[in-house]
Coordinates of C-alpha atoms in Angstrom, one line a residue:
Chain A
X231 CA 0.0 0.0 0.0
X232 CA 1.3 3.4 -0.9
X233 CA 1.1 6.1 1.6
X234 CA 1.1 9.7 0.3
X235 CA 4.3 11.4 1.6
X236 CA 2.3 14.3 3.0
X237 CA 0.1 12.0 5.0
X238 CA 3.1 10.1 6.2
X239 CA 5.1 13.2 7.4
X240 CA 1.9 14.8 8.9
X241 CA 1.0 11.6 10.8
X242 CA 4.6 11.2 12.0
X243 CA 4.7 14.7 13.4
X244 CA 1.3 14.3 15.2
X245 CA 2.2 10.9 16.6
X246 CA 5.5 12.3 17.9
X247 CA 3.6 15.0 19.8
X248 CA 1.0 12.5 21.1
X249 CA 3.8 10.2 22.4
X250 CA 5.5 13.3 24.0
X251 CA 2.3 14.1 25.8
X252 CA 1.7 10.5 26.9
X253 CA 5.3 9.9 28.1
X254 CA 5.8 13.4 29.5
X255 CA 6.8 12.0 32.9
X256 CA 9.6 9.9 31.4
X257 CA 10.8 12.3 28.8
X258 CA 11.0 15.5 30.8
X259 CA 14.3 15.8 32.7
X260 CA 13.0 18.3 35.3
X261 CA 9.8 19.5 36.8
X262 CA 7.9 21.9 34.5
X263 CA 6.8 24.1 37.4
X264 CA 9.9 24.3 39.7
X265 CA 13.2 26.0 39.1
X266 CA 16.0 23.6 38.1
X267 CA 18.8 26.0 37.1
X268 CA 19.7 29.7 37.0
X269 CA 17.5 32.3 35.5
X270 CA 17.5 32.7 31.7
X271 CA 20.3 30.2 31.0
X272 CA 20.8 29.7 27.3
X273 CA 20.6 26.2 25.8
X274 CA 23.3 23.9 27.1
X275 CA 23.8 20.1 27.8
X276 CA 22.0 20.5 31.1
X277 CA 19.1 22.4 29.7
X278 CA 18.8 21.7 26.0
X279 CA 16.3 24.4 25.5
X280 CA 17.6 26.8 28.2
X281 CA 15.7 28.0 31.3
X282 CA 13.0 30.6 31.6
X283 CA 12.9 33.8 33.7
X284 CA 12.1 31.7 36.8
X285 CA 14.9 29.2 36.2
X286 CA 12.5 26.5 35.0
X287 CA 13.7 24.0 32.3
X288 CA 12.1 25.2 29.0
X289 CA 12.3 21.6 27.5
X290 CA 10.4 20.2 30.4
X291 CA 7.7 22.9 30.0
X292 CA 7.5 22.1 26.3
X293 CA 7.1 18.4 27.0
X294 CA 4.3 18.9 29.6
X295 CA 2.8 21.8 27.6
X296 CA 2.0 19.4 24.8
X297 CA -0.6 17.8 27.1
X298 CA -2.6 21.1 27.4
X299 CA -2.7 21.9 23.7
X300 CA -3.4 18.4 22.5
X301 CA -6.2 17.8 25.1
X302 CA -7.9 21.1 24.2
X303 CA -7.6 20.5 20.5
X304 CA -8.8 16.9 20.5
X305 CA -11.7 17.8 22.8
X306 CA -12.7 20.8 20.7
X307 CA -12.5 19.0 17.4
X308 CA -14.5 16.0 18.7
X309 CA -17.3 18.3 20.1
X310 CA -17.6 20.5 17.0
X311 CA -17.3 17.6 14.6
X312 CA -20.1 15.7 16.4
X313 CA -22.4 18.7 16.7
X314 CA -21.8 20.0 13.2
X315 CA -22.1 16.5 11.6
X316 CA -25.3 15.6 13.4
X317 CA -26.9 19.0 12.7
X318 CA -25.8 18.9 9.1
X319 CA -27.1 15.4 8.5
X320 CA -30.5 16.1 10.1
X321 CA -31.2 19.5 8.6
X322 CA -29.8 18.6 5.2
X323 CA -32.0 15.5 5.0
X324 CA -35.2 17.0 6.5
X325 CA -34.9 20.3 4.7
X326 CA -37.7 22.9 4.9
X327 CA -38.0 25.8 7.3
X328 CA -35.8 24.3 10.0
X329 CA -33.0 23.8 7.4
X330 CA -33.3 27.4 6.3
X331 CA -33.2 28.9 9.8
X332 CA -30.3 26.7 11.0
X333 CA -28.3 27.3 7.8
X334 CA -28.8 31.0 8.2
X335 CA -27.5 31.0 11.7
X336 CA -24.6 28.8 10.7
X337 CA -23.7 31.0 7.7
X338 CA -23.7 34.1 9.9
X339 CA -21.4 32.5 12.5
X340 CA -19.2 31.2 9.7
X341 CA -18.8 34.7 8.3
X342 CA -17.7 36.1 11.6
X343 CA -13.9 35.9 12.5
X344 CA -13.6 32.6 14.3
X345 CA -10.8 33.8 16.6
X346 CA -12.8 36.8 17.8
X347 CA -15.8 34.5 18.5
X348 CA -13.6 32.1 20.4
X349 CA -12.2 35.0 22.4
X350 CA -15.7 36.3 23.3
X351 CA -16.9 32.8 24.3
X352 CA -13.9 32.1 26.5
X353 CA -14.1 35.5 28.2
X354 CA -17.7 34.8 29.0
X355 CA -17.1 31.2 30.2
X356 CA -14.0 31.9 32.2
X357 CA -10.4 31.1 31.4
X358 CA -9.6 27.4 31.8
X359 CA -8.7 24.6 29.4
X360 CA -12.2 23.0 29.4
X361 CA -13.9 26.3 28.6
X362 CA -11.3 27.0 25.9
X363 CA -12.1 23.7 24.3
X364 CA -15.9 24.5 24.5
X365 CA -15.3 27.9 23.0
X366 CA -13.2 26.6 20.1
X367 CA -15.7 23.8 19.5
X368 CA -18.7 26.1 19.3
X369 CA -16.7 28.4 16.9
X370 CA -16.1 25.6 14.4
X371 CA -19.5 23.9 14.4
X372 CA -20.5 25.8 11.2
X373 CA -17.4 24.4 9.4
X374 CA -18.7 20.8 9.7
X375 CA -22.3 21.8 9.3
X376 CA -21.8 23.5 6.0
X377 CA -19.7 20.7 4.5
X378 CA -22.0 17.8 5.7
X379 CA -25.2 19.5 4.7
X380 CA -23.9 20.2 1.2
X381 CA -22.9 16.6 0.7
X382 CA -26.2 15.3 2.2
X383 CA -28.2 17.5 -0.3
X384 CA -26.4 15.9 -3.2
X385 CA -26.5 12.3 -1.9
X386 CA -30.1 12.3 -0.8
X387 CA -31.4 12.3 -4.4
X388 CA -29.4 9.3 -5.4
X389 CA -31.0 6.0 -6.2
X390 CA -29.9 4.0 -3.2
X391 CA -31.4 6.6 -0.8
X392 CA -34.7 6.6 -2.8
X393 CA -34.7 2.9 -2.6
X394 CA -34.1 2.8 1.2
X395 CA -37.0 5.2 1.5
X396 CA -39.3 3.1 -0.7
X397 CA -38.5 0.1 1.4
X398 CA -39.8 2.1 4.4
X399 CA -36.6 2.2 6.4
X400 CA -36.7 4.6 9.4
X401 CA -35.3 8.0 8.7
X402 CA -32.5 7.8 11.3
X403 CA -31.4 4.5 9.8
X404 CA -31.2 6.0 6.3
X405 CA -29.3 9.0 7.6
X406 CA -26.7 7.2 9.7
X407 CA -26.4 3.8 7.9
X408 CA -26.8 4.8 4.3
X409 CA -25.8 8.4 3.9
X410 CA -23.2 8.9 6.6
X411 CA -20.6 6.4 5.4
X412 CA -20.3 8.3 2.2
X413 CA -19.2 11.4 4.0
X414 CA -16.3 9.8 5.9
X415 CA -13.5 10.7 3.4
X416 CA -14.5 14.4 3.2
X417 CA -15.0 14.4 7.0
X418 CA -11.4 13.1 7.4
X419 CA -10.0 16.0 5.3
X420 CA -12.1 18.6 7.3
X421 CA -11.2 17.0 10.6
X422 CA -7.4 17.3 10.0
X423 CA -7.6 20.8 8.5
X424 CA -9.9 21.9 11.4
X425 CA -7.4 20.4 13.9
X426 CA -4.7 22.7 12.4
X427 CA -7.1 25.7 12.9
X428 CA -7.9 24.5 16.4
X429 CA -4.2 24.3 17.3
X430 CA -3.7 27.9 16.2
X431 CA -6.9 29.1 18.0
X432 CA -5.9 27.3 21.2
X433 CA -2.4 28.8 21.0
X434 CA -3.9 32.2 20.3
X435 CA -6.3 32.0 23.3
X436 CA -3.4 30.9 25.5
X437 CA -1.3 33.7 24.1
X438 CA -4.0 36.1 25.2
X439 CA -4.1 34.5 28.7
X440 CA -7.5 32.8 28.2
X441 CA -6.6 29.1 28.6
X442 CA -4.4 28.3 31.6
X443 CA -3.3 29.9 34.8
X444 CA 0.4 30.0 35.8
X445 CA 2.4 27.9 36.6
X446 CA 0.6 25.4 34.2
X447 CA 2.9 24.8 31.2
X448 CA 1.3 25.7 27.9
X449 CA 3.0 26.7 24.6
X450 CA 0.9 29.7 23.8
X451 CA 1.1 31.2 27.2
X452 CA 4.8 30.4 27.5
X453 CA 5.4 32.2 24.2
X454 CA 3.5 35.2 25.6
X455 CA 5.7 35.3 28.7
X456 CA 8.8 34.9 26.6
X457 CA 7.9 38.0 24.6
X458 CA 8.7 40.0 27.7
X459 CA 12.3 38.8 27.6
X460 CA 13.0 39.4 23.9
X461 CA 15.1 42.5 24.7
X462 CA 17.1 40.4 27.1
X463 CA 18.0 38.2 24.1
X464 CA 16.3 35.1 25.5
X465 CA 15.4 33.8 22.1
X466 CA 15.0 30.2 23.4
X467 CA 11.9 31.3 25.4
X468 CA 10.3 32.3 22.1
X469 CA 11.7 29.9 19.5
X470 CA 10.8 26.6 21.2
X471 CA 7.2 27.3 22.2
X472 CA 6.5 29.2 19.0
X473 CA 8.2 26.5 16.9
X474 CA 6.3 23.7 18.5
X475 CA 2.9 25.4 17.9
X476 CA 3.8 25.9 14.3
X477 CA 5.2 22.4 13.8
X478 CA 2.0 20.8 15.3
X479 CA -0.2 22.9 13.0
X480 CA 1.9 22.0 10.0
X481 CA 1.6 18.4 10.9
X482 CA -2.2 18.6 10.7
X483 CA -2.1 20.7 7.5
X484 CA 0.1 18.1 5.8
X485 CA -2.2 15.3 6.9
X486 CA -5.2 17.1 5.4
X487 CA -3.2 17.9 2.2
X488 CA -2.2 14.2 1.9
X489 CA -5.7 12.8 2.5
X490 CA -7.3 15.2 0.0
X491 CA -4.6 14.5 -2.6
X492 CA -4.9 10.7 -2.4
X493 CA -8.7 11.1 -2.6
X494 CA -8.6 13.3 -5.6
X495 CA -6.4 10.6 -7.3
X496 CA -8.7 7.8 -6.3
X497 CA -11.8 9.5 -7.6
X498 CA -10.0 10.2 -10.8
X499 CA -9.0 6.6 -11.6
Chain B
X165 CA -32.6 43.4 -11.9
X166 CA -30.7 46.7 -12.2
X167 CA -27.5 47.2 -10.2
X168 CA -29.1 49.8 -7.9
X169 CA -31.9 47.4 -7.0
X170 CA -29.4 44.5 -6.5
X171 CA -27.4 46.6 -4.1
X172 CA -30.5 47.5 -2.1
X173 CA -31.7 43.9 -1.8
X174 CA -28.3 42.8 -0.7
X175 CA -28.1 45.5 1.9
X176 CA -31.4 44.5 3.3
X177 CA -30.3 40.9 3.5
X178 CA -27.3 41.9 5.5
X179 CA -29.5 43.3 8.3
X180 CA -30.7 39.9 9.7
X181 CA -27.1 38.7 9.7
X182 CA -25.9 41.6 11.8
X183 CA -28.9 41.4 14.1
X184 CA -28.2 37.7 14.6
X185 CA -24.5 38.3 15.4
X186 CA -25.5 41.2 17.8
X187 CA -27.9 38.8 19.6
X188 CA -25.3 36.2 19.9
X189 CA -22.7 38.6 21.2
X190 CA -25.3 40.0 23.7
X191 CA -26.1 36.5 25.0
X192 CA -22.5 35.5 25.2
X193 CA -21.2 38.7 27.0
X194 CA -24.3 39.9 28.9
X195 CA -26.2 36.8 29.9
X196 CA -23.6 34.1 30.3
X197 CA -21.2 35.7 32.7
X198 CA -23.8 36.6 35.3
X199 CA -23.2 40.0 36.8
X200 CA -20.6 41.7 34.6
X201 CA -19.8 44.4 37.2
X202 CA -18.8 41.7 39.8
X203 CA -16.8 40.0 37.1
X204 CA -15.1 43.3 36.2
X205 CA -14.3 44.1 39.8
X206 CA -13.1 40.6 40.5
X207 CA -14.6 40.5 44.0
X208 CA -18.0 39.9 45.6
X209 CA -17.2 42.0 48.7
X210 CA -18.8 45.2 47.6
X211 CA -21.6 47.0 49.4
X212 CA -25.0 46.3 47.8
X213 CA -25.8 50.1 47.4
X214 CA -22.5 50.7 45.7
X215 CA -23.1 47.8 43.3
X216 CA -26.6 49.1 42.5
X217 CA -25.2 52.6 41.8
X218 CA -22.6 51.3 39.3
X219 CA -25.3 49.1 37.7
X220 CA -27.6 52.1 37.3
X221 CA -24.8 54.3 36.0
X222 CA -24.0 51.7 33.2
X223 CA -27.7 51.0 32.5
X224 CA -27.3 47.4 33.7
X225 CA -30.2 47.5 36.2
X226 CA -32.9 47.5 33.5
X227 CA -34.5 44.2 32.3
X228 CA -32.4 42.4 29.7
X229 CA -34.8 42.8 26.8
X230 CA -34.7 46.6 27.4
X231 CA -30.9 46.6 27.6
X232 CA -30.9 44.6 24.3
X233 CA -33.0 47.2 22.4
X234 CA -31.5 50.3 24.0
X235 CA -27.9 49.2 23.4
X236 CA -28.6 48.6 19.7
X237 CA -30.4 51.9 19.3
X238 CA -27.6 53.8 21.0
X239 CA -25.0 51.9 19.1
X240 CA -26.5 52.9 15.8
X241 CA -26.4 56.5 17.0
X242 CA -22.7 56.1 17.7
X243 CA -23.1 55.9 21.5
X244 CA -21.3 52.7 22.7
X245 CA -21.7 53.4 26.4
X246 CA -19.0 53.9 29.0
X247 CA -16.1 51.8 30.1
X248 CA -16.7 49.7 33.2
X249 CA -13.1 50.1 34.4
X250 CA -12.0 53.6 33.3
X251 CA -15.2 55.2 34.6
X252 CA -16.7 58.0 32.6
X253 CA -14.7 57.3 29.5
X254 CA -16.9 57.0 26.4
X255 CA -16.0 53.8 24.5
X256 CA -16.9 55.4 21.1
X257 CA -14.0 57.9 21.4
X258 CA -11.5 55.1 22.3
X259 CA -12.6 53.2 19.2
X260 CA -12.4 56.2 16.9
X261 CA -8.8 56.7 18.2
X262 CA -7.8 53.1 17.6
X263 CA -9.6 52.2 14.4
X264 CA -7.3 54.0 11.9
X265 CA -4.3 52.0 13.1
X266 CA -6.2 48.7 12.5
X267 CA -7.4 49.9 9.1
X268 CA -3.8 50.9 8.1
X269 CA -2.4 47.6 9.2
X270 CA -5.1 45.7 7.3
X271 CA -4.7 47.6 4.1
X272 CA -0.9 47.0 4.0
X273 CA -1.3 43.4 5.0
X274 CA -3.8 42.8 2.2
X275 CA -1.4 44.4 -0.3
X276 CA 1.5 42.3 0.9
X277 CA -0.6 39.1 0.8
X278 CA -2.0 39.9 -2.6
X279 CA 1.4 40.7 -4.2
X280 CA 3.2 37.8 -2.5
X281 CA 0.5 35.2 -2.9
X282 CA -0.6 36.0 -6.5
X283 CA 3.1 36.6 -7.5
X284 CA 4.2 33.2 -6.3
X285 CA 1.2 31.5 -7.8
X286 CA 1.8 33.3 -11.1
X287 CA 5.5 32.3 -11.2
X288 CA 4.6 28.7 -10.4
X289 CA 1.8 28.7 -12.9
X290 CA 4.1 29.8 -15.7
X291 CA 6.8 27.3 -14.7
X292 CA 6.7 23.9 -16.4
X293 CA 8.5 22.2 -13.6
X294 CA 6.1 20.1 -11.4
X295 CA 8.6 20.6 -8.5
X296 CA 8.1 24.3 -8.6
X297 CA 4.3 23.8 -8.6
X298 CA 4.5 21.4 -5.7
X299 CA 6.7 23.8 -3.7
X300 CA 4.2 26.6 -4.4
X301 CA 1.3 24.5 -3.1
X302 CA 3.3 23.6 -0.1
X303 CA 4.1 27.3 0.5
X304 CA 0.3 27.9 0.3
X305 CA -0.6 25.3 2.9
X306 CA 2.3 26.0 5.3
X307 CA 2.1 29.8 5.4
X308 CA -1.7 29.4 6.1
X309 CA -1.0 27.5 9.4
X310 CA 1.9 29.7 10.7
X311 CA 1.2 31.0 14.2
X312 CA 1.1 34.7 13.9
X313 CA 2.7 35.6 17.3
X314 CA 5.5 33.0 16.6
X315 CA 6.2 34.4 13.2
X316 CA 6.0 38.0 14.4
X317 CA 8.3 37.4 17.3
X318 CA 10.8 35.6 15.1
X319 CA 10.9 38.5 12.7
X320 CA 11.4 40.9 15.7
X321 CA 14.3 38.8 16.9
X322 CA 16.0 38.7 13.4
X323 CA 15.3 42.2 12.1
X324 CA 14.9 44.2 15.4
X325 CA 17.4 42.6 17.7
X326 CA 20.1 40.9 15.6
X327 CA 20.2 42.9 12.5
X328 CA 18.9 46.1 14.2
X329 CA 17.4 47.4 11.0
X330 CA 13.7 47.6 11.9
X331 CA 11.8 48.7 15.0
X332 CA 9.9 46.0 16.9
X333 CA 6.8 47.9 18.1
X334 CA 4.7 51.0 18.1
X335 CA 3.7 53.1 15.1
X336 CA 6.3 55.9 15.1
X337 CA 9.7 56.6 16.7
X338 CA 9.8 59.0 19.7
X339 CA 10.2 62.6 18.4
X340 CA 8.4 62.0 15.1
X341 CA 5.0 63.6 14.8
X342 CA 2.5 63.4 12.1
X343 CA -0.6 65.6 12.1
X344 CA -3.5 63.1 11.9
X345 CA -5.8 63.5 8.9
X346 CA -6.9 60.0 8.3
X347 CA -5.1 58.6 11.3
X348 CA -3.2 56.2 9.1
X349 CA 0.3 57.5 9.4
X350 CA 1.8 56.2 6.2
X351 CA -0.9 57.9 4.2
X352 CA -1.0 61.1 6.3
X353 CA 2.8 61.6 5.9
X354 CA 2.4 61.2 2.2
X355 CA -0.4 63.7 1.9
X356 CA 1.6 66.2 3.9
X357 CA 4.8 65.5 1.9
X358 CA 6.8 64.7 5.1
X359 CA 9.4 62.3 3.8
X360 CA 11.2 61.7 7.1
X361 CA 7.9 60.8 8.9
X362 CA 6.8 58.7 6.0
X363 CA 10.0 56.6 6.1
X364 CA 9.7 56.2 9.8
X365 CA 6.0 55.1 9.6
X366 CA 6.8 52.6 6.8
X367 CA 9.7 51.2 8.8
X368 CA 7.3 50.6 11.7
X369 CA 4.6 48.9 9.6
X370 CA 6.9 46.6 7.6
X371 CA 7.2 43.8 10.1
X372 CA 3.5 43.7 11.3
X373 CA 2.3 44.0 7.7
X374 CA 4.7 41.3 6.5
X375 CA 3.7 38.9 9.4
X376 CA -0.1 39.3 8.7
X377 CA 0.4 39.4 4.9
X378 CA 2.5 36.3 4.8
X379 CA -0.1 34.2 6.7
X380 CA -2.9 35.5 4.5
X381 CA -1.0 34.9 1.2
X382 CA -1.2 31.1 1.1
X383 CA -4.8 30.8 -0.2
X384 CA -4.0 33.4 -2.9
X385 CA -1.1 31.3 -4.2
X386 CA -3.1 28.1 -4.4
X387 CA -6.1 29.9 -6.0
X388 CA -3.9 31.6 -8.6
X389 CA -2.0 28.4 -9.4
X390 CA -5.1 26.2 -9.6
X391 CA -7.0 28.7 -11.8
X392 CA -4.0 29.3 -14.1
X393 CA -3.7 25.5 -14.6
X394 CA -7.5 25.3 -15.3
X395 CA -7.5 28.1 -17.8
X396 CA -4.4 26.8 -19.5
X397 CA -6.3 23.6 -20.3
X398 CA -9.3 25.4 -21.7
X399 CA -10.3 25.9 -25.3
X400 CA -9.3 29.6 -25.2
X401 CA -5.7 28.6 -25.0
X402 CA -5.9 26.1 -27.9
X403 CA -7.5 28.9 -29.9
X404 CA -4.7 31.3 -29.0
X405 CA -2.0 28.8 -29.9
X406 CA -3.6 27.9 -33.2
X407 CA -3.4 31.5 -34.1
X408 CA 0.3 31.5 -33.4
X409 CA 0.1 33.9 -30.4
X410 CA 3.4 33.9 -28.5
X411 CA 3.4 31.8 -25.3
X412 CA 4.2 34.8 -23.2
X413 CA 1.2 36.7 -24.4
X414 CA -0.9 33.7 -23.7
X415 CA 0.2 33.5 -20.1
X416 CA -0.7 37.2 -19.8
X417 CA -4.2 36.5 -21.0
X418 CA -4.6 33.5 -18.9
X419 CA -3.5 35.5 -15.8
X420 CA -6.2 38.0 -16.4
X421 CA -8.8 35.3 -16.4
X422 CA -7.5 33.9 -13.2
X423 CA -7.7 37.2 -11.4
X424 CA -11.5 37.3 -11.2
X425 CA -11.9 34.5 -8.6
X426 CA -8.8 35.8 -6.8
X427 CA -10.3 39.2 -6.4
X428 CA -13.6 37.9 -5.1
X429 CA -11.7 35.8 -2.6
X430 CA -10.3 39.0 -1.1
X431 CA -13.7 39.6 0.5
X432 CA -13.7 36.1 2.1
X433 CA -10.2 36.7 3.5
X434 CA -11.6 39.5 5.6
X435 CA -12.8 37.4 8.6
X436 CA -9.3 35.8 8.7
X437 CA -7.8 39.3 8.4
X438 CA -9.6 40.6 11.4
X439 CA -8.8 37.7 13.6
X440 CA -5.2 37.9 12.5
X441 CA -5.0 41.6 13.1
X442 CA -5.9 41.0 16.8
X443 CA -2.9 38.7 17.1
X444 CA -0.5 40.8 15.0
X445 CA -1.3 44.0 17.0
X446 CA -0.7 42.2 20.3
X447 CA 2.6 40.8 19.0
X448 CA 3.8 44.2 17.8
X449 CA 2.2 46.5 20.4
X450 CA 0.3 48.1 17.5
X451 CA -2.2 50.4 19.1
X452 CA -5.3 49.4 17.2
X453 CA -8.7 47.8 18.0
X454 CA -7.0 44.4 18.6
X455 CA -4.7 45.5 21.4
X456 CA -7.7 47.5 22.8
X457 CA -9.8 44.4 22.9
X458 CA -7.0 42.4 24.5
X459 CA -6.4 45.2 27.1
X460 CA -10.1 45.2 27.9
X461 CA -10.1 41.4 28.3
X462 CA -7.4 41.7 30.9
X463 CA -9.6 44.0 32.9
X464 CA -12.8 42.1 32.1
X465 CA -14.3 45.4 30.9
X466 CA -17.4 43.9 29.4
X467 CA -19.0 47.0 27.9
X468 CA -15.9 47.8 25.9
X469 CA -15.4 44.2 24.8
X470 CA -19.0 44.0 23.6
X471 CA -18.6 47.3 21.7
X472 CA -15.4 46.1 19.9
X473 CA -16.9 42.7 19.0
X474 CA -20.1 44.3 17.6
X475 CA -18.0 46.7 15.6
X476 CA -16.4 43.6 14.1
X477 CA -19.8 42.2 13.3
X478 CA -20.8 45.4 11.5
X479 CA -17.5 45.3 9.6
X480 CA -18.1 41.7 8.5
X481 CA -21.6 42.7 7.2
X482 CA -20.3 45.7 5.4
X483 CA -17.4 43.8 3.7
X484 CA -19.7 41.0 2.6
X485 CA -22.0 43.6 1.0
X486 CA -19.1 45.3 -0.8
X487 CA -17.8 41.9 -2.0
X488 CA -21.3 41.1 -3.4
X489 CA -21.5 44.4 -5.2
X490 CA -18.0 44.0 -6.7
X491 CA -18.9 40.6 -7.8
X492 CA -22.0 41.8 -9.5
X493 CA -20.0 44.5 -11.2
X494 CA -17.5 42.0 -12.5
X495 CA -20.0 39.3 -13.4
X496 CA -23.5 40.7 -14.3
X497 CA -25.1 37.2 -14.3
X498 CA -25.1 37.2 -10.5
X499 CA -27.6 40.0 -10.4
X500 CA -30.3 37.9 -12.0
X501 CA -30.1 34.9 -9.7

């Protein structure tokens, strides 16, 4: 079996970060929240990514910080994917006034800058990781809704759906057993692209202080703190958290690129 | 349908969208947090009479439906209420102070993203090497997921700290003054013919505009490249070739065809632009609406947060209207749908 190189590289990056999060206790050489060296030490053998303004090991904070961002992102994508898919399936299949009203609401939210909506929601809900996940999830429901609904509209007039209807199968069975499986490939592309967006949104909320409270390690928040030491030349406080956020987002972007490429090829053959 | 009627119909269709967004923002910021004054003060130990007095002053003691209507009516009149934290400061004047900075950054970022994105897409589209096309597509998907603060801080480190050629924050150097006309310093300095101030303003906007523009440029590259490939395979090109038109002239024609979808995409980029502007401004201490919003979040100043977010909702509505009209101008068929 041939794996698309983009899919392979993307998956490898994501898996590396997942492993890092799972094995954080083993990988991290020091505590992420307690000082283990002098203040603002540049990278060395003892601290491969240097130390921060409180003498904490930057590498250990990166390792433990992967837990925060991955948890928030996976939770957010799962919630918004489930909500958006179910809403899209139902309203797309049923149609009528409900479909028009929900589509209108979804389109309006979709037009609004997602980051600003996520900011408003997490301000209102209060700054903690769970609320950040909910805020990000609600922001991205329209992304799934629009895609699923569009596909349902085109599939529902196909012969096999007409036949299932003629056989008198219950509506929920038609939707979930006969229509839904056809949406899985597209859903996979949207899932991975949306995960990249969710990584960036989580990091942005953290950067604005809306996800965790100190001393919890978190890439976006650590980047924000590092910003205060840019004049002191502490580039390692910026480069590592910022680089990790970007790398994780690129991993998801490559995955979605790969899936959509191999799918385009398949449908072409 | 004539163009004038089309514009009016579109404008009326925008109203429910804005109302819906306003309602959502109202629910999220007024209803969800409970008592916003307590949230802003960060304490519950406040005498009941004093709390009531603040609530009355800010108009928060009235029933919610009344607040909902009054806020909208006042907002449309340009009255956005008063800050909860800096008491007695009208939010509308803060916003008029800050808005030109955001607009200026957005204009330059759009220019950068358009030139960079379309330029790379055009070069790759002309190239016959599939590697160049692959690289251009990769550029498109990777720049799209760059984290703005990470990119911005990286540029600050390189150009501000190590090479020491560009400033890392603010809009002007100390000692430079530009009399505000539009409030957008690069344009104001040009209008007044003040070259020193113009160069200073440009130096300050290069890094923020590059950061935001780079991130927004990816979709333009992919769109230009994809469309050029599509048009290159169309019958028009066969017709050109059969008439012996030079290949260079053909690419020029093809490029013109590809520009139409690219221009309409500009409007869609706007939501991304606004979100990106908030992060870019925070990264570069750019005193626009984005830094204002972030400052107000730190102080839980709900009335100010609400005002900024509703301004964004209005901007989104306005831009989608402008895009629709531009589209109808370019492609008259749209008007009759």
